[in-house]
Amino acid sequence: MGRGRREKSEFGAYLVQAIKDANMVQEEFYTAVGIKKPYFYDILTGSPPPQNTLEKMLEVLEKKLPPDKSRRNTFFNLAAKCRQEIPADIVDLIKDHPDKWNEIRRKLNELFAEQL
């Protein structure tokens, strides 16, 4: 009995398109990132990788594509959405500025109060 194909996650579909946009084949991409084929396919259909691997993936893509803040944001947003987490770059910003936590909290409360 053959293995069934699993559907790509939203992050996986975005990553596949980014690889195509970079004029790379998937094998070239995952080899450049330093991961093996089975793990790459797990990333496409399951949970996105940890932040250090996401950073490496972006680094590989940006060698072939012009830097694009929107791509970077979408990349982190989709990875976090698939994991039901806050995007890693936002977490880093908050962690790196503990003296601003009250201000961040206040701003978030204001932002979300406007939406109610």
Coordinates of C-alpha atoms in Angstrom, one line a residue, residues 42-92:
D42 CA 7.5 17.4 7.2
I43 CA 7.9 21.2 7.2
L44 CA 5.8 21.6 4.1
T45 CA 2.9 19.5 5.5
G46 CA 3.2 19.9 9.2
S47 CA 4.6 22.4 11.6
P48 CA 7.1 25.0 10.5
P49 CA 10.7 24.7 11.8
P50 CA 12.2 26.6 14.8
Q51 CA 13.3 30.2 14.4
N52 CA 17.0 29.4 13.6
T53 CA 15.9 27.2 10.6
L54 CA 13.4 29.8 9.5
E55 CA 16.2 32.4 9.5
K56 CA 18.5 30.0 7.5
M57 CA 15.7 29.5 5.0
L58 CA 15.2 33.2 4.5
E59 CA 19.0 33.6 4.1
V60 CA 19.0 31.0 1.3
L61 CA 16.0 32.6 -0.4
E62 CA 17.4 36.2 -0.1
K63 CA 20.6 35.1 -1.8
K64 CA 18.4 34.5 -4.9
L65 CA 15.8 37.2 -4.4
P66 CA 16.0 40.9 -3.5
P67 CA 15.4 41.5 0.2
D68 CA 11.7 42.1 0.9
K69 CA 10.5 43.0 4.4
S70 CA 7.0 42.0 3.3
R71 CA 8.2 38.5 2.4
R72 CA 10.1 38.2 5.7
N73 CA 7.0 39.3 7.7
T74 CA 4.7 36.9 5.8
F75 CA 7.2 34.1 6.3
F76 CA 7.3 34.6 10.1
N77 CA 3.5 35.3 10.3
L78 CA 2.6 32.1 8.4
A79 CA 5.0 30.0 10.4
A80 CA 3.5 31.3 13.7
K81 CA 0.0 30.9 12.5
C82 CA 0.6 27.2 11.7
R83 CA 2.1 26.7 15.1
Q84 CA -0.6 28.9 16.8
E85 CA 2.1 31.1 18.2
I86 CA 3.2 34.8 18.1
P87 CA 5.7 35.4 15.3
A88 CA 9.3 34.8 16.5
D89 CA 10.5 38.2 15.3
I90 CA 7.8 39.9 17.4
V91 CA 8.7 37.8 20.4
D92 CA 12.3 38.7 20.1

